[in-house]
mmCIF file of C-alpha atoms and ligand atoms in Angstrom:
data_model
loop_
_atom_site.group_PDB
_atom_site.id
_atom_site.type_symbol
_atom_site.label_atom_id
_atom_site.label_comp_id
_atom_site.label_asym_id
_atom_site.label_seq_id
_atom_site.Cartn_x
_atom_site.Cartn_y
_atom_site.Cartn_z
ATOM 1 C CA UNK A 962 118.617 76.977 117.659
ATOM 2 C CA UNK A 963 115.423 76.340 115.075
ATOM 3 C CA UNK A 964 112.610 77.377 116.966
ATOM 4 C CA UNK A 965 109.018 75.110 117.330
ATOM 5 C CA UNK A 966 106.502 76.126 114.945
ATOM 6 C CA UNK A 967 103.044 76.886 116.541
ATOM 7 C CA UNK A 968 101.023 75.759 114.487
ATOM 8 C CA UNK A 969 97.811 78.162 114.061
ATOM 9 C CA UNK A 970 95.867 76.189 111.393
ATOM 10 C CA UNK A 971 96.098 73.442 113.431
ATOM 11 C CA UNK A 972 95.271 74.504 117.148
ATOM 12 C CA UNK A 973 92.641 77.077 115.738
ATOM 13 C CA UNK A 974 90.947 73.568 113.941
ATOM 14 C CA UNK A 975 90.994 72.309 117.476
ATOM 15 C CA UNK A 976 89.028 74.459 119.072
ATOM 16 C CA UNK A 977 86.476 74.550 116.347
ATOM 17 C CA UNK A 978 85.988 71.080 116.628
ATOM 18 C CA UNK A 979 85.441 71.737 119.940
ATOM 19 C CA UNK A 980 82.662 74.669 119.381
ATOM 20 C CA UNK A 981 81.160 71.967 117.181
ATOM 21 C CA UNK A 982 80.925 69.079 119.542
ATOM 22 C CA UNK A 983 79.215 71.636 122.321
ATOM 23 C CA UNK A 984 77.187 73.288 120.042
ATOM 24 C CA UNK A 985 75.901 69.613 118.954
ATOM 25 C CA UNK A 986 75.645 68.725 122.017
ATOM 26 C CA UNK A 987 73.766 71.467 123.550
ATOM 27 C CA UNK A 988 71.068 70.959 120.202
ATOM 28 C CA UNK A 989 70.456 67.903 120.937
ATOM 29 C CA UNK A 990 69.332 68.472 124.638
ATOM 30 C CA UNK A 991 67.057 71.070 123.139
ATOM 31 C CA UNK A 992 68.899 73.907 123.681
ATOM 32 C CA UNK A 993 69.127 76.465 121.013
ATOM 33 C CA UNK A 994 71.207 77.288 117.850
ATOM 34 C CA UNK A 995 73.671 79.804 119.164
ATOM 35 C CA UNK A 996 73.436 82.871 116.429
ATOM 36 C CA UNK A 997 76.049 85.851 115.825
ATOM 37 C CA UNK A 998 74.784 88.913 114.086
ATOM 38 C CA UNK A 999 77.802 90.259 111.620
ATOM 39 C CA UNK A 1000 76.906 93.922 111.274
ATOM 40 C CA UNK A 1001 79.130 95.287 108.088
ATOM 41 C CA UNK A 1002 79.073 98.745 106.989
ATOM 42 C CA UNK A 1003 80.177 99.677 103.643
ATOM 43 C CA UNK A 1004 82.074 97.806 101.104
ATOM 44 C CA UNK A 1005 85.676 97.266 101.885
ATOM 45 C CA UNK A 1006 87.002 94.288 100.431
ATOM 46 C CA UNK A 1007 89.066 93.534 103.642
ATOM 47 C CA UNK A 1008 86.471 93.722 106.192
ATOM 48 C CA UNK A 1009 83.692 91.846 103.636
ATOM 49 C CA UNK A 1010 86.166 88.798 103.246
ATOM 50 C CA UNK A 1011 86.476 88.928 107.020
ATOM 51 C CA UNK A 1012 83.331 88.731 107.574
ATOM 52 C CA UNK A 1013 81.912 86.009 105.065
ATOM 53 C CA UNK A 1014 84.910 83.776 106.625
ATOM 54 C CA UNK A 1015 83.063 84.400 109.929
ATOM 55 C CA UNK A 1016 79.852 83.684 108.430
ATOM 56 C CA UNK A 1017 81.305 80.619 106.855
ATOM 57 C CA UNK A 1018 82.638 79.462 110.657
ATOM 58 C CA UNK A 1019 79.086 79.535 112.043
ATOM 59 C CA UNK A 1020 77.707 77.042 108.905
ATOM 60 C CA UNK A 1021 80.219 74.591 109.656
ATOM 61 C CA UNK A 1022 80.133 74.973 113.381
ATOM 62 C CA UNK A 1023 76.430 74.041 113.754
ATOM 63 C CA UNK A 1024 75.619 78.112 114.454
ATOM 64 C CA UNK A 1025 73.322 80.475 113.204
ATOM 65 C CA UNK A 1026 74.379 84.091 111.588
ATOM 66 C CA UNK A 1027 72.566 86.766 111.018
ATOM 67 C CA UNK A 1028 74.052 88.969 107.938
ATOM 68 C CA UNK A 1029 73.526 92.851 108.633
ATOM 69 C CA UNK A 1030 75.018 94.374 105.397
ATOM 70 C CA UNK A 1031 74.595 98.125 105.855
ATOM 71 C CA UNK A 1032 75.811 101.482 103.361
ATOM 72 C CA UNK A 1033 78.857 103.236 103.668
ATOM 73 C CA UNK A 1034 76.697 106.332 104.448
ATOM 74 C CA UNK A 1035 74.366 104.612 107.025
ATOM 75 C CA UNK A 1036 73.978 107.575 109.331
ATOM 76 C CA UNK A 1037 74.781 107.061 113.338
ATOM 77 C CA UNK A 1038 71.120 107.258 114.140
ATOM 78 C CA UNK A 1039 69.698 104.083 111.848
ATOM 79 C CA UNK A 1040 73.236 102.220 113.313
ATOM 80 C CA UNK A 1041 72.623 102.435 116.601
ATOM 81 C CA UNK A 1042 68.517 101.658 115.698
ATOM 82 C CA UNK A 1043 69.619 98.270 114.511
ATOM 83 C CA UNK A 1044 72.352 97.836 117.691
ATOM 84 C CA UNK A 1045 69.217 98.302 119.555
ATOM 85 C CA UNK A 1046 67.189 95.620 117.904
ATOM 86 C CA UNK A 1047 69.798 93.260 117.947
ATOM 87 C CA UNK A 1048 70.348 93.980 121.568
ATOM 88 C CA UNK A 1049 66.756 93.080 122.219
ATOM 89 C CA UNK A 1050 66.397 89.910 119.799
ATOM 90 C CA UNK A 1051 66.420 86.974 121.954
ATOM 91 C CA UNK A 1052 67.164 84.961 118.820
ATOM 92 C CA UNK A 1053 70.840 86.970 118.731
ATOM 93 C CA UNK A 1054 73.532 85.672 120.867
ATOM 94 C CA UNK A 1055 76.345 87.560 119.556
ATOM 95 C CA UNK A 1056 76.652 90.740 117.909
ATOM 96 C CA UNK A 1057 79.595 91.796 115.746
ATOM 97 C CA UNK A 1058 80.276 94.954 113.861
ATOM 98 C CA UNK A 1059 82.964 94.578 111.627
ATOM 99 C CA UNK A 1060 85.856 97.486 112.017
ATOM 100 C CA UNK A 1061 86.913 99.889 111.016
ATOM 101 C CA UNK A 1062 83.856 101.729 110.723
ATOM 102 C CA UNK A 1063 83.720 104.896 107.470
ATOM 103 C CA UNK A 1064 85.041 107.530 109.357
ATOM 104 C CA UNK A 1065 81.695 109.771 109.811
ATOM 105 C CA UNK A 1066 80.474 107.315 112.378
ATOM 106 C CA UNK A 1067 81.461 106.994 116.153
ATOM 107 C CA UNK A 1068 82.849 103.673 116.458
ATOM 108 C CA UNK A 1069 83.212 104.709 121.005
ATOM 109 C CA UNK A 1070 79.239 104.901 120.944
ATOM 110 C CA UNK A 1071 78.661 102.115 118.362
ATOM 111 C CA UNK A 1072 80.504 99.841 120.539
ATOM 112 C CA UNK A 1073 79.531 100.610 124.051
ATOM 113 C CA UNK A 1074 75.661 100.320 123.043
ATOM 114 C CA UNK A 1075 75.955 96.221 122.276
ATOM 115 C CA UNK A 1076 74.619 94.814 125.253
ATOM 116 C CA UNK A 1077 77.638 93.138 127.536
ATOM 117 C CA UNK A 1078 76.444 89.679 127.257
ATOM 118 C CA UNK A 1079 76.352 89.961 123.175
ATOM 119 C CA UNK A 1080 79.146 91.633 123.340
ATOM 120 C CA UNK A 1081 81.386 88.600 121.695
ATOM 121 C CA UNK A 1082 84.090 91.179 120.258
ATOM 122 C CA UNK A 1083 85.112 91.887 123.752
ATOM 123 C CA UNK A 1084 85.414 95.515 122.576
ATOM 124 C CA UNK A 1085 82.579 97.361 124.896
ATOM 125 C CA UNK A 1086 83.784 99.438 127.477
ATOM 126 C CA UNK A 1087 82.888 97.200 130.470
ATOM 127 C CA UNK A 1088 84.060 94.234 129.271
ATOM 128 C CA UNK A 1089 87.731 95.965 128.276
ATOM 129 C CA UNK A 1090 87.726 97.983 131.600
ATOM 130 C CA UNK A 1091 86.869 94.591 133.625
ATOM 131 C CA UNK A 1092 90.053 93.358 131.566
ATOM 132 C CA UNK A 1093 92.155 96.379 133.032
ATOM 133 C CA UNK A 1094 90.952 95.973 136.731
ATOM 134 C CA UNK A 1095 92.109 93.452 138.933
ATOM 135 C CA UNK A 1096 89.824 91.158 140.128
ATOM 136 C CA UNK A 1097 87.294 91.446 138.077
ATOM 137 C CA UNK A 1098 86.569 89.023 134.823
ATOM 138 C CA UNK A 1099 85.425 90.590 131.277
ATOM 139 C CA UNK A 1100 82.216 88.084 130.035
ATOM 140 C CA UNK A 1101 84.235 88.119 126.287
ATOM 141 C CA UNK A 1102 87.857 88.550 125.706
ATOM 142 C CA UNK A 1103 88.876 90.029 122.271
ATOM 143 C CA UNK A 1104 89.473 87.043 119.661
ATOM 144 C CA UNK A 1105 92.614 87.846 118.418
ATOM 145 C CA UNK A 1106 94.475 88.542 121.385
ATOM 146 C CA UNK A 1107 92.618 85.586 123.063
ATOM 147 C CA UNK A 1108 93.787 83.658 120.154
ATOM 148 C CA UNK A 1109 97.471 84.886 120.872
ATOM 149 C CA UNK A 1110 97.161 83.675 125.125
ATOM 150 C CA UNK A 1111 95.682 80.597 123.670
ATOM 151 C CA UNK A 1112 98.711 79.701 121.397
ATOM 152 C CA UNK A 1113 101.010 80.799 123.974
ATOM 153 C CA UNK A 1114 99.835 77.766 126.406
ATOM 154 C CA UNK A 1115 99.161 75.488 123.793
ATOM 155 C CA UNK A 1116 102.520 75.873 122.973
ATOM 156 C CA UNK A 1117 103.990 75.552 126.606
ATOM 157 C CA UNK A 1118 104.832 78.511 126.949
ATOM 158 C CA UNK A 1119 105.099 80.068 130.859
ATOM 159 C CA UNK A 1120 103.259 83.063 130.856
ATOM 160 C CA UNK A 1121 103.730 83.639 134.566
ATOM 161 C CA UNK A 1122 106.724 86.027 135.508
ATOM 162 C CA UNK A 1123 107.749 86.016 132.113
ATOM 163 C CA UNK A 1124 109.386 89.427 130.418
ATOM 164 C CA UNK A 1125 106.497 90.093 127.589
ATOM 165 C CA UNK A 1126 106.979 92.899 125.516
ATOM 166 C CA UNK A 1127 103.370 93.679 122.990
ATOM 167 C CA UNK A 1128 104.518 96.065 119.997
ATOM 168 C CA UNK A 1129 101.677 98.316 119.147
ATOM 169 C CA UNK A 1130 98.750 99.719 121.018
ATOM 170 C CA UNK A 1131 95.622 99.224 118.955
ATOM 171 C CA UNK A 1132 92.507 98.669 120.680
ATOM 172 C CA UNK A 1133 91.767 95.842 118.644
ATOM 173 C CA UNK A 1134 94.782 93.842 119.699
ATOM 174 C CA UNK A 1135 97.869 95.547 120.894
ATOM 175 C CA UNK A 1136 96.675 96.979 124.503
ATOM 176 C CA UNK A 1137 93.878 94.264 125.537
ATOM 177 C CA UNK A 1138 96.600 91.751 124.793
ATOM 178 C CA UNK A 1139 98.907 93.343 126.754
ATOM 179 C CA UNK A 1140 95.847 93.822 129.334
ATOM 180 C CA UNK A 1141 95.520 89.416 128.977
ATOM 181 C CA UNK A 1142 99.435 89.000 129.278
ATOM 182 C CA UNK A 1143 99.343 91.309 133.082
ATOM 183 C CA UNK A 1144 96.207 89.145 133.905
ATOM 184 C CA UNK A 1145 98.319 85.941 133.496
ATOM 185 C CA UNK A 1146 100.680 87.407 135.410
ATOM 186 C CA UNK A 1147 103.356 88.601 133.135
ATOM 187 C CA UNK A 1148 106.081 91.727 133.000
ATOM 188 C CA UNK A 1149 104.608 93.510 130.352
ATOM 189 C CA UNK A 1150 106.272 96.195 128.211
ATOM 190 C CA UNK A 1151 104.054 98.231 125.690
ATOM 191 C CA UNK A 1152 106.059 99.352 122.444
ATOM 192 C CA UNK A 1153 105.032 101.571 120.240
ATOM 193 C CA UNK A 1154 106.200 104.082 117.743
ATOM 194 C CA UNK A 1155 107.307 106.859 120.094
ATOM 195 C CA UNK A 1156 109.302 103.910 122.005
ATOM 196 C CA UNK A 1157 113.381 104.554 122.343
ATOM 197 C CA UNK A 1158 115.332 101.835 121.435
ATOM 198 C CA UNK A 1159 113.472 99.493 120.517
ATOM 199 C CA UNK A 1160 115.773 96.486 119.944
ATOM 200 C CA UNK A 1161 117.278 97.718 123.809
ATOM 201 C CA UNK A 1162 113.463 97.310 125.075
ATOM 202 C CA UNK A 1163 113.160 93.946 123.366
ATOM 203 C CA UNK A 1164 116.571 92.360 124.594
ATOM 204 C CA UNK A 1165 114.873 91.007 127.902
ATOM 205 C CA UNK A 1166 111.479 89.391 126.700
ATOM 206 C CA UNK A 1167 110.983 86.222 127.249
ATOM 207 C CA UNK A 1168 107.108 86.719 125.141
ATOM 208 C CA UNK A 1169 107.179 88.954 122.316
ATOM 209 C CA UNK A 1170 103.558 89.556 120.673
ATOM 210 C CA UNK A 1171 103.980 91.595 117.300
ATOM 211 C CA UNK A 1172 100.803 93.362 116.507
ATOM 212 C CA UNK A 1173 102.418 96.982 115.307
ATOM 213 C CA UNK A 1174 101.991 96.522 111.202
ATOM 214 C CA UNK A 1175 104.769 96.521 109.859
ATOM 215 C CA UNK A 1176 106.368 94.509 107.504
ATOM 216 C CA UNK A 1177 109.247 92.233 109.146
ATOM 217 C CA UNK A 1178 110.114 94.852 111.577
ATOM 218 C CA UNK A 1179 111.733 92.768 113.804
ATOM 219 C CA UNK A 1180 114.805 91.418 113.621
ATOM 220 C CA UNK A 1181 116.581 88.035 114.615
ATOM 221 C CA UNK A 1182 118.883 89.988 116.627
ATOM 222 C CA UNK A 1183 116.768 91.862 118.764
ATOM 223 C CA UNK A 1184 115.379 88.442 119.796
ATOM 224 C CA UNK A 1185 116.300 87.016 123.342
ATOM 225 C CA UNK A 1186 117.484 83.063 122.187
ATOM 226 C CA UNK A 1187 114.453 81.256 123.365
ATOM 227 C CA UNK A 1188 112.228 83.676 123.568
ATOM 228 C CA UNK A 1189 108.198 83.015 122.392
ATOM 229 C CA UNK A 1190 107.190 84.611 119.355
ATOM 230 C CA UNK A 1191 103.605 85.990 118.605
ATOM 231 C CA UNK A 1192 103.499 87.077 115.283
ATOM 232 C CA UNK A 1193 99.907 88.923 114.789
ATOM 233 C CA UNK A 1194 101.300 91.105 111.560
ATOM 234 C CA UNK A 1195 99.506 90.793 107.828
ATOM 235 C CA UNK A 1196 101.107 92.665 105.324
ATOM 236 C CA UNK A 1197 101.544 92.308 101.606
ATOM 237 C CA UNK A 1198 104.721 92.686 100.103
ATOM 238 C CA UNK A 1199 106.935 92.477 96.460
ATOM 239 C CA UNK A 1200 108.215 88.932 95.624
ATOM 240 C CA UNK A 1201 111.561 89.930 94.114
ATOM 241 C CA UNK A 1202 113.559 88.081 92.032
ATOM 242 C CA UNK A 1203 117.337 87.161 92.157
ATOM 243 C CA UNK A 1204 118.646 90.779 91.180
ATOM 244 C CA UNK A 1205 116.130 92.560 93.468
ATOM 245 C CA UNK A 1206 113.215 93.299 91.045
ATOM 246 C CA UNK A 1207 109.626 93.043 91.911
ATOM 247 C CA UNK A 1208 108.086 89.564 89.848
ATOM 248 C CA UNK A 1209 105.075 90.181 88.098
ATOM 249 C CA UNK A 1210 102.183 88.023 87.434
ATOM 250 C CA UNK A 1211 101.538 86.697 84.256
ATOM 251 C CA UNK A 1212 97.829 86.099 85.418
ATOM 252 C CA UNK A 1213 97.098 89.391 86.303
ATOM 253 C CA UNK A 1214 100.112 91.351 84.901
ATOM 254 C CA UNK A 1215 100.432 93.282 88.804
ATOM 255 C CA UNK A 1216 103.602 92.831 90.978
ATOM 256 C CA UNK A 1217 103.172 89.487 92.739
ATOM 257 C CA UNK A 1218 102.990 89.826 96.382
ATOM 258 C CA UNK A 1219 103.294 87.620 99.262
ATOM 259 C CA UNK A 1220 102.040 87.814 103.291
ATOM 260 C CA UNK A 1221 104.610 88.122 106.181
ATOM 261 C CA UNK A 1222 104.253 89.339 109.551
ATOM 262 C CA UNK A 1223 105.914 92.038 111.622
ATOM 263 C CA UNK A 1224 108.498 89.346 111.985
ATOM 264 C CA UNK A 1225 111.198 88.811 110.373
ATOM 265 C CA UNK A 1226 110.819 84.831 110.013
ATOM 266 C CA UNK A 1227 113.278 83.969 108.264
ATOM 267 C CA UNK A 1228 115.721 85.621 110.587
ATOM 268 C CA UNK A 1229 113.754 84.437 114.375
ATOM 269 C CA UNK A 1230 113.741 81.255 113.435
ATOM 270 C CA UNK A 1231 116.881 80.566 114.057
ATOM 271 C CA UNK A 1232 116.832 82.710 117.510
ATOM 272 C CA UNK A 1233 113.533 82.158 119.261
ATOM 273 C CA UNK A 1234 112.210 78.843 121.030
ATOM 274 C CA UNK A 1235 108.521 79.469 119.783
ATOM 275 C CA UNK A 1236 107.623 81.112 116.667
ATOM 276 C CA UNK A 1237 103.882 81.261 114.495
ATOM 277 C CA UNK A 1238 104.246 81.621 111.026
ATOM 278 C CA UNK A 1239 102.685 84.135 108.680
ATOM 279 C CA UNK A 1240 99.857 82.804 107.667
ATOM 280 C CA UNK A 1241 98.684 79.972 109.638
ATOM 281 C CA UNK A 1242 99.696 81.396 112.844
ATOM 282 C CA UNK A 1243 97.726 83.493 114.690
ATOM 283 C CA UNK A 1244 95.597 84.509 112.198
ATOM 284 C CA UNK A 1245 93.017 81.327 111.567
ATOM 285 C CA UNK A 1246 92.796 81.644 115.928
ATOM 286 C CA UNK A 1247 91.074 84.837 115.269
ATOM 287 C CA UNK A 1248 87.848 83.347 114.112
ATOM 288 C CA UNK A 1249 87.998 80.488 115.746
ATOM 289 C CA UNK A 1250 87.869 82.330 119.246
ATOM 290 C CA UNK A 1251 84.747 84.643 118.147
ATOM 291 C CA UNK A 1252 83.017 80.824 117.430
ATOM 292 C CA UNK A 1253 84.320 80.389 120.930
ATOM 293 C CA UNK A 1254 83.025 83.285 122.077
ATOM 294 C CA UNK A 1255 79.861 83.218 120.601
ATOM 295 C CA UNK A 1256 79.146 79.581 122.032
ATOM 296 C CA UNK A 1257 79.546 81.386 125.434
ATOM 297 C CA UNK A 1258 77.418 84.320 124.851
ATOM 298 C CA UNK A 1259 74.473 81.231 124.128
ATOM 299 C CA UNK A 1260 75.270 79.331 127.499
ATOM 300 C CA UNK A 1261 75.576 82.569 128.956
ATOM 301 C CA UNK A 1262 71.898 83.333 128.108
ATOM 302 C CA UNK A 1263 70.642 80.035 128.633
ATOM 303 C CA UNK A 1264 70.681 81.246 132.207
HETATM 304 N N1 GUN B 2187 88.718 94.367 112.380
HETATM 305 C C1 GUN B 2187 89.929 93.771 112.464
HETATM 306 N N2 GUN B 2187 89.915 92.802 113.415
HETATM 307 C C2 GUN B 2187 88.675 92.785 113.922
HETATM 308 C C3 GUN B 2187 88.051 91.994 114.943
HETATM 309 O O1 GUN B 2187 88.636 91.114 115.572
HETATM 310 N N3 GUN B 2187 86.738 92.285 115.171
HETATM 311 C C4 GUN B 2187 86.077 93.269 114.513
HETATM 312 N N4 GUN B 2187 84.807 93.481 114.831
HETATM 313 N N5 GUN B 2187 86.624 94.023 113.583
HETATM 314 C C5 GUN B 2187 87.922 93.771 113.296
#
């Protein structure tokens, strides 16, 4: 079997052209620009390129953002000041602080200060403990695991009474997705690295979302034929050559390196029904949910 592609790049371009049309739409019957505050402390290269993509999703999407570049040694006090005064800015829809935060800061108080109805992230302890209780509806749904659901039934896929099995517990995207996949109401198994038997656990699931970093950890044969696979994993690895050895650049004279997931493509392909590549799988959803998001968090405050 040669599993369907999902394609990301594709279904995440969707929905932005979708953000667009609304957001044009609500403009011209004189509602406003929705705006999302990115709030980025320090200077990590990761988390800057992050969040100048998102910043670059707002321009084309007809939105407003609101750069908050802050020092690595901003002190708790002055971040939760400007939390505050982004809370109260009726001009700011959405507010998003870019994590991880340097490690002198409390990311738990940082985070359950943004007010619920900015909170576009999803990552504020009401809206993630609305997630986690039945019955009750979180206002904003964390993008990337959003962006995961999203592909899922975009793809086809039956989420209902399916075996899903999530493979790492981060807050960012390993337990609210697992959180989303019992909401839609499938079996859900939580793996992580004090899991036995891994490959035993994975045998039955019918959904497998990879979001456990690392590198082509799973193999084709711990893949049920069929099965839906959610590959959330970005890691950097050697390009070899034929005998084994890492190729380097003759640009930059460095090992060359390439992006896979926690997949093991190559290898699932050939086992799963469903399958996202690494990149342009689940990755380019993750930005275009927060647009999605952040269009909410306007109409939310319209009322
Ligand atoms: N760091 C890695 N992923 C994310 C995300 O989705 N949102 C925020 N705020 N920080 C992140």
């Amino acid at each position: 079997m040669t599993a369907q592609i999902i394609d990301g790049t594709a279904i995440a371009l969707k929905v932005r052209n979708e953000v667009k049309e609304k957001v044009a739409a609500r403009i011209a019957a004189g509602k406003s620009q929705p705006a999302l505050a990115t709030v980025l402390v320090g200077e990590r290269i990761d988390s800057a390129t992050y969040v100048s993509m998102k910043q670059k999703a707002c321009a084309e999407l007809g939105m407003t953002s609101y750069h908050k570049p802050l020092p690595a040694d901003i002190s708790q006090e002055d971040l939760e000041k400007l939390i505050k005064e982004l809370n109260a800015d009726p001009k700011v829809n959405g507010i998003l602080v870019q994590l991880p935060l340097p490690s002198h800061l409390d990311e738990e108080r940082v985070l359950q200060l943004i007010s619920i109805e900015k909170d576009v992230d999803g990552f504020s302890p009401i809206n993630l403990g609305r997630l986690a209780q039945k019955g009750r509806e979180p206002l904003f749904v964390p993008c990337t695991p959003y962006g995961c659901i999203y592909l899922l039934k975009e793809a086809g896929v039956t989420i209902k009474g399916a075996n899903a099995v999530v493979l790492g517990r981060s807050n960012i995207v390993g337990m609210p997705a697992a959180l989303l996949l019992v909401k839609e109401d499938a079996t859900v198994t939580v793996v992580h690295s004090r899991t036995k038997d891994i490959p035993a656990v994975m045998k039955n699931a019918d959904i497998i979302i990879a979001a456990i970093g690392r590198a082509q950890m799973v193999r084709g044969d711990w893949i049920k034929p069929g099965a839906a696979v959610i590959d959330v994993g970005i890691n950097g690895i050697p390009v070899l050559d034929d005998k084994g050895n890492p190729v380097i650049s003759e640009k930059t004279g460095k090992p060359k390196q390439k992006l896979v997931g926690d997949v093991n493509y190559d290898e699932a392909k050939e086992v799963a029904g469903f399958i996202t590549p690494v990149p342009g799988g689940v990755g380019p959803m993750t930005i275009a949910m927060l647009m999605a998001n952040t269009l909410r968090a306007a109409e939310i405050q319209d009322k």
